[in-house]
Amino acid sequence: MDLLESIKYYIERMVTEVKGMKILLLDEETTGILSVASTQSFLLSKETFLVDKLENNKREKMKQLKCIVFIRPTESSITSLVQELLEPKYSEYYIYFSNTIKKSVIETLAEHDEYEVVREIKEFYADYYAILPNFFSLGMTSTNYPLFMNRDTWNSEALTRCVQGLMSLFLSSKLVPSMIKYEGNSRMGFQLAKELDYQINVESGLFNYYKNNGEKNTSKKKGDSDKGKKAVLVILDRKNDPLTPLLKQWTYQAMIHEIFGINNGRVDLSASTDIREEYKEIVLSVDQDEFFKNSIHLNFGDLGIKIKDYVNNFEKQHKSTKDKLSSQESGSIEEMKKYETLQPSSIHQLVEALKNIPGLSQQIDDMITTVQVLLEFGGEKYRQGDLFQNKNILSRGKSVIRGLKGVENVYTQHKSNYVDTVSKLIKNQFRTKNDHLLLNFPTTFQSKSEAEVLDGDVVVVVFFVGGVTFAEENDSHKIVQTVDSTISSISSPQAGINTKRNVSVIVGGTNLLNSTTFLDNLKNTFFP
């Protein structure tokens, strides 16, 4: 599975099918979708000499050019396209929507194509940001798609965007959504599963890959199955793990996003002092940057001896620093966690300590609000599962046995909360009702039992409502390794039994998070 290749495939088809000199018009969202998967030099090599926004009304008329329009099927983009057709600036128009469109859209465009410049209208399912081959985002910020109508209820526009994005991902990757799982305490997860299944049922004909005329036939590759690949969608709610987005990241790509922010594959360094002009914006691409590709998941200390020495010095300093709230040494991750049920006074002490800092009243008020927002969003009474793995004596005993004291770098030991849950799902290892926190929402294509669906080759798509982090993409590899090691241990070549199967994990979310964007999104949308 390679999401980047899926998006690139559509982009290449657009610019090669339309021969001759041309301009490419995009809307706000398709600009980002294209920028993470293609380059200006590639577009130029295909005679695409100009790239502009569809809503830009100041473009000059250039009748010598053909025009490719690549937009999302939103009301605002369709309105801009209608205005363009009423006063066409180019000789011919080839229109590509990033998702499915209704018949009424085609009728509207036909009514307004008075100069008969439209040559083609197609659906190309490139409606998500392919950040890495197995990692995607829908680019939903608190500005363009606020998630919440109120607690555990979708904003209707955000729900529609999620459904469209996931439908596009399935279709572009030739995946058949055989099963949908969602977290039992997540009403938003249930709502998304229900709406997605409805749309899958409406568009069920699109999942009969390669049996239809046109786009599906031409995209068939050697070795592809006529039935598509079996997929399981796991919908997770960010409120059940508000910890991972708050941690400082120590792997290369995640660290860059935490410190500087990565926006559609670009890092803005213009605010840095004494920066050379050519370095004010850096493009990070696994295709163009070999060092970035090879280092993307490396631990900070593995990037070089000097950086490793810096990390060691950093740890030594922290080992000698006393916790101002508890006067305890932070020698492990366990000692750094604010357990709500075991140490409820610690949060109160934190708030009181913040109030007592002189001269920073506005900033302190904001910090206190942040603490309250976090507890209201993902506090113990709203979560399910055992985020800190401390609810019973057995868990606490295991925690002591595998404690992190003495480990050189305790800051890189955190494992995303979802890893064990998804690993158990793939291996069908849920033992009790309390252990099985994922509920099943049978889809249009689920004709078999859960065990039968999970048997054999499968692609697991993990989707986080409320945003996803680079750390969770990095931890997806641990899931595959865990499954592979289990399969190897039960395989018996001597007995002629071959249980080897191919398991792929794709991770994505409503948007890409670091600690700053996570807190800002909560404050702006959850408690506006």
XYZ file of C-alpha atoms in Angstrom:
528
model
C 0.000 0.000 0.000
C 1.327 3.429 -0.958
C -0.974 6.422 -0.569
C 1.551 8.799 -2.119
C 1.675 6.692 -5.270
C -2.129 6.647 -5.432
C -2.317 10.457 -5.401
C 0.611 10.773 -7.813
C -1.124 8.415 -10.206
C -4.135 10.738 -10.483
C -1.997 13.874 -10.808
C 0.076 12.306 -13.571
C -3.031 11.216 -15.439
C -4.475 14.727 -15.292
C -1.439 16.473 -16.721
C -0.625 13.821 -19.339
C -4.121 13.184 -20.669
C -4.493 16.860 -21.556
C -1.953 17.475 -24.319
C -0.251 20.784 -25.058
C 0.352 23.956 -23.055
C -1.981 24.281 -20.102
C -2.789 25.937 -16.794
C -3.791 24.097 -13.638
C -6.473 25.672 -11.463
C -6.945 24.483 -7.870
C -9.012 25.366 -4.839
C -7.606 25.863 -1.340
C -7.698 22.197 -0.351
C -6.552 20.594 -3.600
C -3.575 22.975 -3.531
C -2.397 21.226 -0.363
C -3.295 17.757 -1.642
C -1.227 18.301 -4.787
C 1.712 20.003 -3.064
C 2.516 17.033 -0.814
C 2.543 14.595 -3.749
C 3.994 16.513 -6.692
C 6.552 19.164 -7.616
C 6.684 22.241 -9.797
C 9.400 20.683 -11.949
C 7.228 17.626 -12.646
C 4.307 19.826 -13.696
C 6.576 21.848 -15.979
C 7.837 18.655 -17.604
C 4.229 17.938 -18.591
C 3.741 21.409 -20.172
C 1.826 22.766 -17.181
C 3.227 26.291 -17.216
C 0.953 27.980 -14.705
C -0.681 26.938 -11.431
C -3.264 29.235 -9.877
C -6.327 29.358 -7.642
C -9.720 28.973 -9.273
C -11.168 31.738 -7.112
C -8.541 34.225 -8.324
C -10.583 36.585 -10.512
C -7.548 38.615 -11.598
C -6.163 35.975 -13.945
C -5.547 37.139 -17.503
C -7.283 35.648 -20.538
C -4.950 33.289 -22.376
C -6.884 31.546 -25.112
C -3.755 29.753 -26.301
C -3.820 27.632 -23.146
C -5.948 24.687 -22.156
C -7.151 24.514 -18.567
C -7.188 21.656 -16.063
C -9.466 22.269 -13.074
C -8.814 20.073 -10.029
C -11.158 20.892 -7.145
C -13.074 19.361 -4.268
C -16.847 19.013 -4.862
C -17.735 21.737 -2.363
C -20.403 24.354 -2.848
C -17.894 27.218 -2.877
C -15.597 25.552 -5.449
C -18.505 24.639 -7.729
C -19.751 28.239 -7.520
C -16.297 29.509 -8.519
C -16.223 27.044 -11.416
C -19.623 28.203 -12.656
C -18.384 31.813 -12.629
C -15.312 30.722 -14.589
C -17.427 29.045 -17.262
C -19.608 32.119 -17.676
C -16.480 34.087 -18.671
C -13.927 31.491 -19.821
C -10.314 32.628 -19.965
C -8.914 29.569 -21.764
C -9.726 27.588 -24.891
C -10.719 24.266 -23.304
C -11.573 23.035 -19.813
C -10.909 19.567 -18.369
C -12.579 19.254 -14.983
C -11.464 16.740 -12.357
C -13.296 16.447 -9.047
C -11.396 14.909 -6.128
C -14.411 12.854 -5.092
C -17.798 11.626 -6.229
C -20.282 14.210 -7.496
C -24.047 14.223 -7.838
C -25.809 14.249 -11.180
C -27.129 17.729 -10.335
C -23.556 19.101 -10.380
C -23.044 17.934 -13.962
C -26.392 19.451 -14.936
C -25.447 22.781 -13.330
C -22.135 22.905 -15.186
C -23.845 22.021 -18.471
C -26.370 24.821 -18.005
C -23.625 27.406 -17.522
C -21.244 26.164 -20.215
C -22.641 28.640 -22.726
C -19.393 28.825 -24.737
C -19.089 25.000 -24.841
C -15.536 24.990 -23.532
C -15.873 21.986 -21.216
C -14.324 18.931 -22.840
C -14.355 16.452 -19.961
C -15.616 15.920 -16.415
C -14.142 13.115 -14.293
C -13.994 11.872 -10.721
C -10.434 11.269 -9.511
C -10.388 10.032 -5.925
C -7.569 12.176 -4.556
C -9.360 13.755 -1.619
C -6.843 13.379 1.198
C -3.344 14.569 2.078
C -0.904 11.687 1.529
C 1.834 12.680 3.970
C 3.712 9.372 3.774
C 3.036 6.107 1.928
C 1.039 4.813 4.927
C 0.056 8.095 6.596
C -2.671 10.604 5.698
C -4.610 13.582 6.972
C -7.820 15.307 5.906
C -6.468 18.769 6.733
C -9.416 19.645 8.992
C -8.434 22.554 11.230
C -10.529 24.477 13.726
C -10.779 27.202 11.074
C -12.033 25.327 8.023
C -13.840 22.354 9.601
C -14.677 22.730 13.320
C -15.335 19.193 14.544
C -17.898 19.647 17.285
C -21.508 20.756 17.277
C -21.379 19.970 20.991
C -19.827 17.219 23.119
C -19.614 13.961 21.150
C -21.653 15.387 18.256
C -20.263 16.162 14.824
C -20.486 19.459 13.065
C -22.362 18.341 9.928
C -19.810 19.799 7.482
C -16.939 18.114 9.316
C -18.748 14.755 9.252
C -19.332 15.076 5.506
C -15.662 15.902 4.941
C -14.569 12.838 6.931
C -16.862 10.528 5.004
C -15.696 11.945 1.669
C -12.036 11.627 2.639
C -12.344 8.006 3.755
C -14.397 7.073 0.680
C -11.661 8.601 -1.485
C -8.957 6.674 0.362
C -10.756 3.359 -0.135
C -11.424 4.012 -3.816
C -7.982 5.343 -4.713
C -6.290 2.389 -2.988
C -8.720 -0.185 -4.413
C -9.772 -1.253 -0.910
C -13.020 -2.996 -0.025
C -14.170 -1.878 3.464
C -15.113 -5.314 4.782
C -15.487 -4.250 8.409
C -15.751 -1.048 10.450
C -14.798 -0.958 14.141
C -15.237 2.015 16.490
C -14.520 2.700 20.152
C -17.503 1.854 22.322
C -17.584 5.146 24.234
C -17.310 7.306 21.107
C -20.594 8.646 19.816
C -18.701 10.482 17.081
C -17.062 7.204 16.077
C -20.483 5.576 15.792
C -21.882 8.504 13.791
C -18.952 8.355 11.372
C -19.284 4.582 10.942
C -23.022 4.889 10.282
C -22.725 7.712 7.735
C -19.773 6.091 5.983
C -21.624 2.788 5.643
C -24.614 4.616 4.181
C -22.451 6.305 1.545
C -20.659 3.032 0.754
C -24.064 1.466 0.150
C -25.148 4.362 -2.104
C -21.908 4.129 -4.118
C -21.517 0.344 -3.873
C -21.073 0.067 -7.651
C -17.772 1.983 -7.407
C -16.295 -0.829 -5.326
C -16.779 -3.369 -8.117
C -13.299 -2.510 -9.261
C -12.352 -2.829 -12.910
C -15.790 -4.070 -13.977
C -16.983 -0.628 -15.016
C -15.960 1.369 -18.051
C -13.565 4.300 -18.008
C -11.387 5.233 -15.069
C -11.534 1.917 -13.208
C -10.360 -0.112 -16.216
C -7.422 2.111 -17.115
C -6.076 2.100 -13.567
C -5.791 -1.672 -13.283
C -2.237 -2.751 -12.585
C -0.569 -6.111 -13.035
C -1.357 -8.393 -10.119
C -4.437 -6.450 -8.961
C -7.465 -8.484 -7.952
C -10.809 -7.786 -9.616
C -12.350 -7.801 -6.146
C -9.982 -5.261 -4.609
C -8.089 -5.666 -1.331
C -9.819 -6.506 1.952
C -9.747 -3.634 4.467
C -10.757 -3.084 8.092
C -11.433 0.479 9.247
C -10.743 1.195 12.927
C -12.181 4.539 14.105
C -10.506 5.873 17.255
C -11.472 8.904 19.329
C -8.722 11.338 20.342
C -10.355 11.813 23.752
C -9.280 8.282 24.697
C -5.634 9.267 24.293
C -5.050 12.984 24.924
C -1.530 12.136 26.165
C 0.334 11.296 22.940
C -0.193 14.732 21.266
C 1.120 16.475 24.384
C 4.459 14.680 24.526
C 7.538 16.230 22.990
C 8.638 14.068 20.089
C 12.128 12.605 19.702
C 12.068 11.130 16.205
C 13.307 13.208 13.287
C 10.141 14.080 11.372
C 7.935 14.283 14.463
C 10.448 16.588 16.143
C 10.497 18.960 13.185
C 6.704 19.153 13.250
C 6.678 19.758 17.007
C 9.248 22.566 16.883
C 8.613 24.269 13.542
C 5.454 22.721 12.097
C 5.169 20.907 8.770
C 2.478 22.304 6.490
C 1.805 20.304 3.315
C 5.361 19.020 3.263
C 6.944 22.425 3.868
C 8.709 23.883 6.895
C 8.550 27.658 7.358
C 11.822 28.977 8.832
C 11.271 32.629 7.908
C 10.893 33.630 11.572
C 14.392 32.359 12.369
C 17.088 35.004 12.807
C 19.883 35.403 10.245
C 18.387 32.799 7.916
C 19.481 32.816 4.283
C 16.759 33.545 1.737
C 16.912 30.095 0.100
C 16.386 28.396 3.470
C 13.330 30.344 4.614
C 11.114 27.511 3.381
C 12.337 23.910 3.312
C 10.558 21.125 1.422
C 10.559 17.733 3.148
C 9.912 14.902 0.704
C 10.662 11.190 0.918
C 10.983 11.211 -2.884
C 13.404 14.118 -3.255
C 15.407 13.998 -0.033
C 17.284 10.735 0.511
C 18.556 11.774 3.954
C 15.030 12.627 5.072
C 13.702 9.319 3.706
C 16.335 7.291 5.554
C 16.145 9.323 8.777
C 12.431 9.935 9.064
C 11.867 7.527 11.951
C 15.288 7.749 13.550
C 15.612 8.581 17.181
C 17.114 11.995 17.796
C 20.239 10.469 19.358
C 20.842 8.305 16.280
C 21.166 11.281 13.924
C 24.740 12.003 14.949
C 27.295 11.841 17.740
C 26.969 15.525 18.608
C 23.180 15.296 18.843
C 23.480 12.131 20.896
C 25.847 13.896 23.291
C 23.342 16.713 23.532
C 20.569 14.272 24.444
C 22.786 12.667 27.114
C 23.569 16.077 28.609
C 19.877 16.931 28.480
C 19.027 13.783 30.436
C 21.736 14.433 33.036
C 20.356 17.901 33.645
C 16.838 16.524 34.099
C 18.028 13.790 36.443
C 19.362 16.478 38.796
C 16.251 18.656 38.553
C 13.629 18.250 41.255
C 9.934 18.330 40.423
C 8.701 21.633 41.853
C 5.286 20.232 42.579
C 6.147 16.917 44.225
C 9.873 17.370 45.000
C 10.469 14.013 43.316
C 13.063 13.204 40.680
C 11.624 12.589 37.180
C 13.591 9.420 36.516
C 10.983 7.732 34.370
C 7.929 8.334 32.235
C 5.798 6.825 35.028
C 6.867 9.573 37.453
C 5.981 12.287 34.938
C 2.294 11.245 34.425
C -0.672 13.286 36.240
C -2.710 10.371 37.381
C -6.210 11.640 37.972
C -7.459 8.791 40.162
C -4.281 8.053 42.121
C -2.971 11.585 42.660
C -5.897 13.977 42.241
C -4.181 16.600 44.366
C -1.323 16.988 41.855
C -3.547 18.763 39.320
C -4.829 21.094 42.011
C -1.246 21.802 43.093
C -0.304 22.545 39.492
C -3.145 25.052 39.082
C -2.297 26.729 42.395
C 1.400 26.914 41.470
C 0.498 28.562 38.167
C -1.653 31.155 39.942
C 1.243 32.108 42.184
C 3.649 33.023 39.360
C 3.910 36.848 39.476
C 3.697 39.184 36.483
C 2.208 36.731 33.962
C -1.512 36.942 34.683
C -2.733 36.674 31.063
C -0.428 33.784 30.177
C -1.237 31.991 33.440
C -4.978 32.325 32.873
C -4.462 30.733 29.468
C -2.471 27.872 30.996
C -5.143 27.216 33.615
C -7.818 27.234 30.916
C -5.737 24.717 28.970
C -5.614 22.354 31.949
C -9.393 22.619 32.375
C -10.015 22.062 28.668
C -7.850 18.931 28.643
C -9.699 17.452 31.618
C -13.073 18.233 30.068
C -12.063 16.756 26.700
C -10.111 13.659 27.659
C -10.351 13.357 31.427
C -10.678 9.998 33.167
C -14.479 10.131 33.279
C -14.709 10.596 29.487
C -12.107 8.026 28.376
C -12.355 4.290 27.950
C -9.534 1.816 28.349
C -6.498 2.092 30.596
C -4.461 4.987 29.187
C -1.798 4.824 31.902
C -2.179 1.062 32.511
C -2.596 1.571 36.234
C -6.147 0.493 37.027
C -5.413 -2.858 38.610
C -2.754 -4.548 40.712
C -1.573 -6.672 37.795
C -1.034 -3.611 35.597
C 0.858 -1.820 38.361
C 3.008 -4.877 38.928
C 3.911 -5.073 35.242
C 4.690 -1.363 35.312
C 7.203 -1.890 38.099
C 8.827 -4.847 36.345
C 9.322 -2.969 33.095
C 10.045 0.380 34.769
C 12.192 2.828 32.866
C 14.697 3.756 35.567
C 18.186 3.051 34.374
C 17.205 3.285 30.718
C 19.437 5.849 29.034
C 16.701 7.810 27.277
C 13.350 7.744 29.061
C 11.936 10.395 26.758
C 11.617 8.049 23.789
C 9.915 5.137 25.555
C 6.261 6.131 25.118
C 4.150 3.813 22.977
C 0.926 5.184 21.484
C -2.169 3.954 23.292
C -3.729 2.373 20.207
C -0.890 -0.074 19.429
C -2.011 -2.843 21.789
C -5.670 -2.456 20.824
C -5.063 -2.764 17.082
C -2.501 -5.542 17.533
C -5.016 -7.589 19.529
C -7.689 -6.938 16.905
C -5.504 -8.171 14.039
C -4.448 -11.255 15.990
C -8.022 -11.817 17.256
C -6.754 -11.895 20.846
C -9.556 -10.095 22.679
C -10.481 -12.375 25.567
C -13.179 -10.641 27.597
C -15.935 -8.090 27.082
C -13.963 -5.488 29.030
C -10.880 -6.234 26.938
C -12.778 -5.737 23.690
C -13.258 -1.966 23.571
C -13.938 -1.862 19.816
C -17.508 -2.344 18.627
C -18.443 -3.670 15.217
C -20.523 -1.762 12.666
C -21.303 -4.264 9.868
C -20.726 -2.719 6.467
C -22.340 -3.354 3.114
C -19.498 -5.730 2.264
C -19.281 -7.653 5.569
C -20.764 -11.041 4.720
C -18.403 -13.039 6.943
C -17.721 -13.261 10.663
C -15.139 -11.013 12.298
C -12.633 -13.861 12.552
C -13.084 -14.678 8.853
C -12.649 -11.029 7.834
C -9.410 -10.760 9.823
C -8.057 -14.036 8.484
C -5.550 -13.899 5.633
C -4.198 -10.761 3.964
C -5.735 -7.541 5.263
C -5.198 -3.778 5.234
C -6.052 -2.044 8.530
C -6.936 1.645 8.219
C -6.720 3.414 11.598
C -8.514 6.778 11.655
C -8.297 9.233 14.575
C -11.263 11.547 15.092
C -9.664 14.663 16.562
C -6.298 14.433 14.854
C -3.275 12.169 14.522
C 0.440 12.553 15.314
C 3.659 11.481 13.634
C 4.305 9.361 16.732
C 1.251 7.249 15.917
C 2.421 6.762 12.343
C 5.812 5.704 13.683
C 4.187 3.231 16.082
C 2.173 1.640 13.261
C 5.349 -0.213 12.318
C 5.365 -1.785 15.784
C 1.935 -3.255 15.063
C 3.143 -4.896 11.854
C 6.279 -6.189 13.607
C 4.197 -7.625 16.453
C 1.873 -9.416 14.046
C 4.790 -10.706 11.960
C 6.591 -12.062 15.027
C 3.429 -13.822 16.211
C 2.898 -15.410 12.806
C 6.522 -16.580 12.715
C 6.251 -18.155 16.153
C 3.202 -20.241 15.220
C 4.366 -21.197 11.737
C 5.509 -24.777 11.310
C 7.306 -25.300 7.988
C 8.258 -28.813 9.088
C 4.610 -29.762 9.275
C 3.881 -28.135 5.949
C 1.794 -25.353 7.522
C 2.229 -21.848 6.156
C 0.377 -19.193 8.141
C 2.239 -16.238 6.686
C -0.059 -13.390 5.667
C 0.392 -9.823 4.544
C -0.821 -7.207 7.027
C -0.575 -3.498 6.208
C -1.437 -0.645 8.560
C -2.466 2.799 7.282
C -2.826 5.580 9.855
C -4.633 8.887 9.435
C -6.843 11.441 11.113
C -8.947 14.532 10.739
C -5.777 16.630 10.897
C -2.076 16.453 11.723
C -1.262 17.367 15.328
C 1.573 18.621 17.434
C 1.163 19.793 21.023
C 0.407 23.387 20.002
C -2.209 22.631 17.349
C -3.843 20.022 19.592
C -4.381 22.505 22.418
C -5.392 25.310 20.045
C -7.965 23.095 18.316
C -9.474 22.128 21.650
C -9.718 25.678 22.886
C -11.099 26.988 19.584
C -13.609 24.257 18.732
C -14.388 22.213 21.824
C -14.830 25.213 24.104
C -15.102 28.226 21.786
